[in-house]
PDB file of C-alpha atoms and ligand atoms in Angstrom:
ATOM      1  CA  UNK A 173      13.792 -65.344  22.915  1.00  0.00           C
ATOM      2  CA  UNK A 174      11.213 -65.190  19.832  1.00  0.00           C
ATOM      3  CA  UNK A 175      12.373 -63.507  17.055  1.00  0.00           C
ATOM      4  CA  UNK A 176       9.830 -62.005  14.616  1.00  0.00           C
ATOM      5  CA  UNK A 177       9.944 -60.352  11.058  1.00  0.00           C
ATOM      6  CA  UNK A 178      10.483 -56.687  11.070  1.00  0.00           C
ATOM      7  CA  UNK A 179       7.424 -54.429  10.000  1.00  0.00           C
ATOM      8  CA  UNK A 180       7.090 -51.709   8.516  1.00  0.00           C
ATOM      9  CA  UNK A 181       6.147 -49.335  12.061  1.00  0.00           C
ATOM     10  CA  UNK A 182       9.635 -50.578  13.091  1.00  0.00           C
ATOM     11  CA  UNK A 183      12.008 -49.177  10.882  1.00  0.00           C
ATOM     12  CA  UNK A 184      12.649 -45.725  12.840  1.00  0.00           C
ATOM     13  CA  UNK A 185      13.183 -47.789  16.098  1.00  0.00           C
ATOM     14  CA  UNK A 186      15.058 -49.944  13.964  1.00  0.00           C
ATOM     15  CA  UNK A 187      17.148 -46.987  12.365  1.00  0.00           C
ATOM     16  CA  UNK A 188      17.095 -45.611  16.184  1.00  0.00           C
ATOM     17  CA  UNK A 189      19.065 -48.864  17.359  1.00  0.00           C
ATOM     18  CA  UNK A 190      21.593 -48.869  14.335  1.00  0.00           C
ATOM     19  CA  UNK A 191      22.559 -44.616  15.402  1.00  0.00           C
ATOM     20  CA  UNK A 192      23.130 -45.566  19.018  1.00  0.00           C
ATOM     21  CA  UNK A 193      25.039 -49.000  18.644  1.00  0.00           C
ATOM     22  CA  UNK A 194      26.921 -47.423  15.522  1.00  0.00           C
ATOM     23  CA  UNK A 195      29.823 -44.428  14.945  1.00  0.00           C
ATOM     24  CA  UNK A 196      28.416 -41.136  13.737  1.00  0.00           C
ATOM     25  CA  UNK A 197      28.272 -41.209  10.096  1.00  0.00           C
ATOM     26  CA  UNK A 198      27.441 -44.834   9.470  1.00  0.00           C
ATOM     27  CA  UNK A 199      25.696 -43.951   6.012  1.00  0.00           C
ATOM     28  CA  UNK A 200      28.841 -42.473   4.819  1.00  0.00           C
ATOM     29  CA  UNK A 201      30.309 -46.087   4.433  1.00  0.00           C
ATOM     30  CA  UNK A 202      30.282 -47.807   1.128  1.00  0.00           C
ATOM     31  CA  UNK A 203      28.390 -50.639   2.084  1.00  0.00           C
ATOM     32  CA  UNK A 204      25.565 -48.032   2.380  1.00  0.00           C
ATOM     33  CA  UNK A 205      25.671 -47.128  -1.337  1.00  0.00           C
ATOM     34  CA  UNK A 206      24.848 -50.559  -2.221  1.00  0.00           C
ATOM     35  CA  UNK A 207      21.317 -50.161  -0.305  1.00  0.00           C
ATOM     36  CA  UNK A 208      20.774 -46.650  -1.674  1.00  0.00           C
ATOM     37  CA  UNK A 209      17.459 -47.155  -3.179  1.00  0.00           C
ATOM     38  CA  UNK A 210      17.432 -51.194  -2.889  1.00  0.00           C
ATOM     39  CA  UNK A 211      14.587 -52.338  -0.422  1.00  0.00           C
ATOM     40  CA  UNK A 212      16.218 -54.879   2.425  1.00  0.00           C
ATOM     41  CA  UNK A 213      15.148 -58.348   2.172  1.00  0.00           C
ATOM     42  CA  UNK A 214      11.960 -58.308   4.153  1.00  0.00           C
ATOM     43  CA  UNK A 215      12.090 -62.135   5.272  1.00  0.00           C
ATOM     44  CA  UNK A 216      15.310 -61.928   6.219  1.00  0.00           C
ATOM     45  CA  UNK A 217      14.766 -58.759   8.315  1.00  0.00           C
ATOM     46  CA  UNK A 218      14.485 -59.655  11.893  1.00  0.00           C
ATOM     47  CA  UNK A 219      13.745 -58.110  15.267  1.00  0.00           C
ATOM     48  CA  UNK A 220      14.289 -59.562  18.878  1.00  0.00           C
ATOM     49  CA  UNK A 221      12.043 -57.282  21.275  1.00  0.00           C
ATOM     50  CA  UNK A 222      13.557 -56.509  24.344  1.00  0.00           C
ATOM     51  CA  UNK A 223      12.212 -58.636  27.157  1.00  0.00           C
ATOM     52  CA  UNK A 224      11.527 -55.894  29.505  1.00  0.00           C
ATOM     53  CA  UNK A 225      10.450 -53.260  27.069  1.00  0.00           C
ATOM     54  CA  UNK A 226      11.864 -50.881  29.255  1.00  0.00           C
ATOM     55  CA  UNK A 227      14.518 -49.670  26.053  1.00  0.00           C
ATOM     56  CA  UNK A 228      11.647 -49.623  23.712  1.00  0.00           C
ATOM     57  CA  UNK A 229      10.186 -52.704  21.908  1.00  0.00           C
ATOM     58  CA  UNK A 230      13.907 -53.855  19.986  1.00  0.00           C
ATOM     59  CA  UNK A 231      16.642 -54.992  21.622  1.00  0.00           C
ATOM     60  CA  UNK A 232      18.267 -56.069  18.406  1.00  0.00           C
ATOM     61  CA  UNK A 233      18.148 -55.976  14.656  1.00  0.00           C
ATOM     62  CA  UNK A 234      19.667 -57.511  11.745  1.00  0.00           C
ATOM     63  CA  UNK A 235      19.012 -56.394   8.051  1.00  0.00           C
ATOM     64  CA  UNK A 236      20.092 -58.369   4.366  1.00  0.00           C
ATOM     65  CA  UNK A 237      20.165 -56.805   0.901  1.00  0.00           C
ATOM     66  CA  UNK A 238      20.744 -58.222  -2.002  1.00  0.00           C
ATOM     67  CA  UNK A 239      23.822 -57.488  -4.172  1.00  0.00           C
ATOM     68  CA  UNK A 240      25.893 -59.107  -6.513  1.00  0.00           C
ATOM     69  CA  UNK A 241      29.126 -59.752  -6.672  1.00  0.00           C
ATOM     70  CA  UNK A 242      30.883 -59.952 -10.166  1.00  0.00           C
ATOM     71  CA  UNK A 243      27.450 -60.376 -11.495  1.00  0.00           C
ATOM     72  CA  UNK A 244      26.274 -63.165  -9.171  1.00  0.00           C
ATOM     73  CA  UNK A 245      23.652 -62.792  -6.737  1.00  0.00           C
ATOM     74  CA  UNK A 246      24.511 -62.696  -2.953  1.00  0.00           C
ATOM     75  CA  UNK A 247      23.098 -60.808   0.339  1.00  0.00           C
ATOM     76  CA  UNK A 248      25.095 -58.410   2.037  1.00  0.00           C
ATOM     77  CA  UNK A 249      24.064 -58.927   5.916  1.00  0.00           C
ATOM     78  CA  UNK A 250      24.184 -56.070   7.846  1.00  0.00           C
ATOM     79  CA  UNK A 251      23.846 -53.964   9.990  1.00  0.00           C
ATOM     80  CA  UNK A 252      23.391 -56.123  12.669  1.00  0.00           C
ATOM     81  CA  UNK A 253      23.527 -54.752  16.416  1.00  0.00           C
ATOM     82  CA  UNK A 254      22.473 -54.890  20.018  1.00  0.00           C
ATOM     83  CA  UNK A 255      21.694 -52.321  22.157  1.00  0.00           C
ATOM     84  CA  UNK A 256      24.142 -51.392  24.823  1.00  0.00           C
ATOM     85  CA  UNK A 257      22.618 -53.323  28.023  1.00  0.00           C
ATOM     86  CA  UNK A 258      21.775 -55.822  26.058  1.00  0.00           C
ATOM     87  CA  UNK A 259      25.237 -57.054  24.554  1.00  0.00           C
ATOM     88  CA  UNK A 260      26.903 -60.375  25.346  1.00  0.00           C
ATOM     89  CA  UNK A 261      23.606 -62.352  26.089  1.00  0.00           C
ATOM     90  CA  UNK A 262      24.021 -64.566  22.711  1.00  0.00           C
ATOM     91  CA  UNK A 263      21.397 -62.022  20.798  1.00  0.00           C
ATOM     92  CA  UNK A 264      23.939 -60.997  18.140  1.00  0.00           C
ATOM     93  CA  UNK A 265      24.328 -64.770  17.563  1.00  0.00           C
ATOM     94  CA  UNK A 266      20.952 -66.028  17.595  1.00  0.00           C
ATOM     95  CA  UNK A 267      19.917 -62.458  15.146  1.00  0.00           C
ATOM     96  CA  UNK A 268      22.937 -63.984  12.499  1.00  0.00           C
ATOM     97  CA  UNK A 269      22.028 -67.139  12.721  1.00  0.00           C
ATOM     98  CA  UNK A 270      18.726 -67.439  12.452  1.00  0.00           C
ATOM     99  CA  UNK A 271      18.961 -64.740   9.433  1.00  0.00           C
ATOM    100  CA  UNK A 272      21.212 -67.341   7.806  1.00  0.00           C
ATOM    101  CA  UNK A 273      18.687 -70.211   8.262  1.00  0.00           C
ATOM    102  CA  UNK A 274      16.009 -68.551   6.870  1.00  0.00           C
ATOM    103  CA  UNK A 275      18.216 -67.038   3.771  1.00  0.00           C
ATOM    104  CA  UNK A 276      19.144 -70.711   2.693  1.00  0.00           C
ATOM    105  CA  UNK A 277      15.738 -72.085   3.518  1.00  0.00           C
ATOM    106  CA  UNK A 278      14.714 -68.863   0.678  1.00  0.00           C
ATOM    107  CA  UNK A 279      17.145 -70.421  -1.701  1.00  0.00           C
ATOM    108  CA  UNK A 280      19.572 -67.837  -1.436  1.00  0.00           C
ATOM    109  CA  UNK A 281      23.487 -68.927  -1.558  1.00  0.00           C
ATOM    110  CA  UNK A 282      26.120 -66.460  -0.517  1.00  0.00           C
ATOM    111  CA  UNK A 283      26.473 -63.980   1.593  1.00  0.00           C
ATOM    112  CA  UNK A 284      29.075 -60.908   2.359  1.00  0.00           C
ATOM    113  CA  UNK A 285      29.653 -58.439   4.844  1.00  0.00           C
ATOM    114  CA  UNK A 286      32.093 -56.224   6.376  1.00  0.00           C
ATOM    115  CA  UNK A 287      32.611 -56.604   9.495  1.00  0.00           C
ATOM    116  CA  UNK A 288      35.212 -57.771  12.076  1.00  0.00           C
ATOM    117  CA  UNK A 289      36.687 -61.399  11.118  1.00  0.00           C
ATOM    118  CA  UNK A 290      37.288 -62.388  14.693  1.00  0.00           C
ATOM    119  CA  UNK A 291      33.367 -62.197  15.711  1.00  0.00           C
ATOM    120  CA  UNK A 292      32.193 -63.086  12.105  1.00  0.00           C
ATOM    121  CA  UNK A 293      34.199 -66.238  11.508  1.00  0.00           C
ATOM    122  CA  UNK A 294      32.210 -68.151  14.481  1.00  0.00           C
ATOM    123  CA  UNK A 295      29.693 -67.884  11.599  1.00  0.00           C
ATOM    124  CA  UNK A 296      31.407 -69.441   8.885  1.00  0.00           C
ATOM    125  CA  UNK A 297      32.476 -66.144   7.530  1.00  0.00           C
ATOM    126  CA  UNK A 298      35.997 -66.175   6.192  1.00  0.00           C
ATOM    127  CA  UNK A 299      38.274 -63.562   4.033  1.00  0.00           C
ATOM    128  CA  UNK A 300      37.078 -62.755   0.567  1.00  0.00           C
ATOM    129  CA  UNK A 301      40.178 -62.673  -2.167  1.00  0.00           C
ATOM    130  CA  UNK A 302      39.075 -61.076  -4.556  1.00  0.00           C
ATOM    131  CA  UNK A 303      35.803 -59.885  -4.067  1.00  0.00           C
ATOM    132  CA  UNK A 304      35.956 -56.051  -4.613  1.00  0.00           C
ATOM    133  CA  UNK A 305      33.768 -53.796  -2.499  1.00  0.00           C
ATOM    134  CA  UNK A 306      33.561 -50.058  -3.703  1.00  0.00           C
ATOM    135  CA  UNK A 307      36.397 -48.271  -2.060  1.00  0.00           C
ATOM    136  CA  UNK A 308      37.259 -47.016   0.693  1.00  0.00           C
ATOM    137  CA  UNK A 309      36.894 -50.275   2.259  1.00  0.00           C
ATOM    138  CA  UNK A 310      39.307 -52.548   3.855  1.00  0.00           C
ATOM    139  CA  UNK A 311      39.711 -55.593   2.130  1.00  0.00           C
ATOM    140  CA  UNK A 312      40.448 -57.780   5.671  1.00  0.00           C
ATOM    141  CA  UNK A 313      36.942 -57.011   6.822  1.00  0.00           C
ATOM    142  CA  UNK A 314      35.664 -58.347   3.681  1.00  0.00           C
ATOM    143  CA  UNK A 315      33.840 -61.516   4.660  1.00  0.00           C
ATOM    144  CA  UNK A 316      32.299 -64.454   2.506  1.00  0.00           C
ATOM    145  CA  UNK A 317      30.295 -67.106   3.691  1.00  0.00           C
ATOM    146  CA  UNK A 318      28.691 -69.852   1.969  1.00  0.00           C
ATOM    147  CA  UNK A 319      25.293 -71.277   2.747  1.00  0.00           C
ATOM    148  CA  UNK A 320      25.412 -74.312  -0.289  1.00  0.00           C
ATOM    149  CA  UNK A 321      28.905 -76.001  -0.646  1.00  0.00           C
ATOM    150  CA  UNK A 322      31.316 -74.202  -3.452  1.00  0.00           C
ATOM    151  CA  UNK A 323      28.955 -71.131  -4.286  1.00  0.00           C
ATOM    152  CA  UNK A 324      31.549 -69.051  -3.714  1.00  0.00           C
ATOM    153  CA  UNK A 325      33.482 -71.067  -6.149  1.00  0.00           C
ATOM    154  CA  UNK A 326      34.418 -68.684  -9.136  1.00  0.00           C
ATOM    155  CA  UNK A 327      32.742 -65.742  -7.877  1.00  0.00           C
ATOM    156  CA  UNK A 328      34.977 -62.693  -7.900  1.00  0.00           C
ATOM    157  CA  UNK A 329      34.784 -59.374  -8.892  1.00  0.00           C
ATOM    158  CA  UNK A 330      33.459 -56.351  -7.825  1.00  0.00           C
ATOM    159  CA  UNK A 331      30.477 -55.911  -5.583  1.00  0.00           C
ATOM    160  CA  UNK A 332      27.906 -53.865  -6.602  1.00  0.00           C
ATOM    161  CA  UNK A 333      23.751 -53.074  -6.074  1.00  0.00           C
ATOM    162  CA  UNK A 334      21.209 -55.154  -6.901  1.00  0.00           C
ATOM    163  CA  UNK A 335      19.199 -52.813  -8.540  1.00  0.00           C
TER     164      UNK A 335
HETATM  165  C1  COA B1410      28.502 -57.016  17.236  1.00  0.00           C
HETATM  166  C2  COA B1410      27.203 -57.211  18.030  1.00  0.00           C
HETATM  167  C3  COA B1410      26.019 -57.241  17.061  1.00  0.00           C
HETATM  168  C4  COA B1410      27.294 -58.563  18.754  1.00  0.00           C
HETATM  169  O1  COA B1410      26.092 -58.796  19.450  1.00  0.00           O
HETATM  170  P1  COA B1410      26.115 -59.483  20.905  1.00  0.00           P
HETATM  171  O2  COA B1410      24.720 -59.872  21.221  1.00  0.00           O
HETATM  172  O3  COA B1410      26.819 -58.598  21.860  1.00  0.00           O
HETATM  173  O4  COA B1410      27.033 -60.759  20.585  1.00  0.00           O
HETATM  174  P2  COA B1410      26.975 -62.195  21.206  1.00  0.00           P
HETATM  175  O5  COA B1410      26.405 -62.121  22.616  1.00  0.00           O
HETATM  176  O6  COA B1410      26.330 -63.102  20.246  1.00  0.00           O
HETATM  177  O7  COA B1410      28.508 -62.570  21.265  1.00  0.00           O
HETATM  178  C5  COA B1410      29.339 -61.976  22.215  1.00  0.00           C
HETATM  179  C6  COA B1410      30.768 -62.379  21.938  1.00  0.00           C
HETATM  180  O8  COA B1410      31.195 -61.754  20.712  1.00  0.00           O
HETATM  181  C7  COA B1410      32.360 -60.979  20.964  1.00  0.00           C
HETATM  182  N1  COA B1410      32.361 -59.815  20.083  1.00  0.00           N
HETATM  183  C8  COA B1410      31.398 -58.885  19.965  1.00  0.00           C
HETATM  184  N2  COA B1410      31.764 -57.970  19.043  1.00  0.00           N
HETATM  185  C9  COA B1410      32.985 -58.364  18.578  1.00  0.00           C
HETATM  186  C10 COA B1410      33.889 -57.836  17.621  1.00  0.00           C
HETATM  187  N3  COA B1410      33.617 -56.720  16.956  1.00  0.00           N
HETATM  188  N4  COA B1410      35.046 -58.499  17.401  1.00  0.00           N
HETATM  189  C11 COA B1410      35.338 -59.638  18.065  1.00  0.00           C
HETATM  190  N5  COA B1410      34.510 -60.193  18.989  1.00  0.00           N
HETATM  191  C12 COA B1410      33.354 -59.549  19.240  1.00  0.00           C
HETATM  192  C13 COA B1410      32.245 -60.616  22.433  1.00  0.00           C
HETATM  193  O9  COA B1410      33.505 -60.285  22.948  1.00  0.00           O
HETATM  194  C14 COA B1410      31.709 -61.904  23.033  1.00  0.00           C
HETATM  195  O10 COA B1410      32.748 -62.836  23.120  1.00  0.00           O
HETATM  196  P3  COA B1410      32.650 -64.137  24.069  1.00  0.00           P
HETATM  197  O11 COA B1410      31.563 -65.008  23.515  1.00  0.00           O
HETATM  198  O12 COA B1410      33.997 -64.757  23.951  1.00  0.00           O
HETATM  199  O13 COA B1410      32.344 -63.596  25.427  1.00  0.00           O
HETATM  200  C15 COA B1410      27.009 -56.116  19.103  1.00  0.00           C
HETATM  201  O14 COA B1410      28.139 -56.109  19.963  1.00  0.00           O
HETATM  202  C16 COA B1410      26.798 -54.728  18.553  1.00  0.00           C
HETATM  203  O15 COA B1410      25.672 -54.337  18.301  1.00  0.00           O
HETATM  204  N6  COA B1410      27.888 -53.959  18.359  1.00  0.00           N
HETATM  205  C17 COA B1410      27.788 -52.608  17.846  1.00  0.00           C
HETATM  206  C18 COA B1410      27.374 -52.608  16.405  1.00  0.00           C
HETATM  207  C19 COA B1410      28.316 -53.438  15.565  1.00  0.00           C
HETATM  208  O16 COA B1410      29.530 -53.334  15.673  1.00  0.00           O
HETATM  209  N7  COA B1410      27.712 -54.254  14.683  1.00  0.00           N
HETATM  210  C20 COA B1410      28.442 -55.144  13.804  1.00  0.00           C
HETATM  211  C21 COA B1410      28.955 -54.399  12.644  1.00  0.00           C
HETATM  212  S1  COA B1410      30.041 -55.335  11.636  1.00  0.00           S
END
């Protein structure tokens, strides 16, 4: 499966995948206000076309912003999904983790998201104490990861937009 870059002709399909693999309302959540007018990563955004290209040309997507957390830079990686038929093959994994190789190969350091702890740990992702997303979010799903040893070390504070 070759990944490739996202452009920028992809973005509805992309926005298309995120509405169907998503709840209704997705943009309501607070993660979302930290993109609000931030442009994603573009490196770091990735693609896998689906094989057939029966779905459409993207079977799955993953997307990085920057942020900062307590005044430290960090990417917040997300969304991420699959489409429906496509789920359980290993794409979500090989999306994540080839998004994290090529965010440390950039230089970048930490990264956040909110997300389920149980997938997200096979990652390296582990609870954040106190790292402070904008309410209402549940502090359990709030997930750190390191991609340089300690650069979590000392961060804390409240998350907030890059911009
Ligand atoms: C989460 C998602 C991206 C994973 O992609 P995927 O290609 O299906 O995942 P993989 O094939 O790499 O991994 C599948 C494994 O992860 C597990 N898994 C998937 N989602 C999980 C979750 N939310 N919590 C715990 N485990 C989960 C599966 O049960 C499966 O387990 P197994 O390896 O023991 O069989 C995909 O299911 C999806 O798009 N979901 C809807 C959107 C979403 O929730 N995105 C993440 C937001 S935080």
């Amino acid at each position: 499966m070759q990944l490739r870059q996202e452009q920028t002709g992809d973005w509805w399909e992309v926005e298309a995948l995120f509405d169907l693999c998503f709840a209704p309302g997705r943009e309501a959540l607070s993660s979302y206000r930290l993109r609000d007018g931030v442009p994603p990563v573009a490196e770091l955004c990735l693609v896998a076309p689906s094989i057939d290209n029966v779905l459409g040309g993207i079977g799955g997507a993953i997307r990085f912003w920057p942020i900062r957390v307590g005044g430290a830079e960090a990417l917040l990686l997300g969304p991420v999904a699959v489409h429906p038929t496509r789920q359980g093959e290993g794409l979500g994994a090989l999306l994540i983790q080839a998004g994290l190789e090529k965010a440390a190969s950039l230089g970048w350091s930490r990264v956040l998201l909110v997300g389920d702890a149980p997938y997200y740990s096979r990652f390296g992702f582990a609870k954040a104490d106190g790292v402070e997303m904008p309410p209402p979010t549940n502090p359990e799903r709030v997930l750190i990861h390191a991609l340089t040893d300690g650069a979590w070390d000392g961060v804390r504070g409240p998350v907030t937009a890059a911009a």
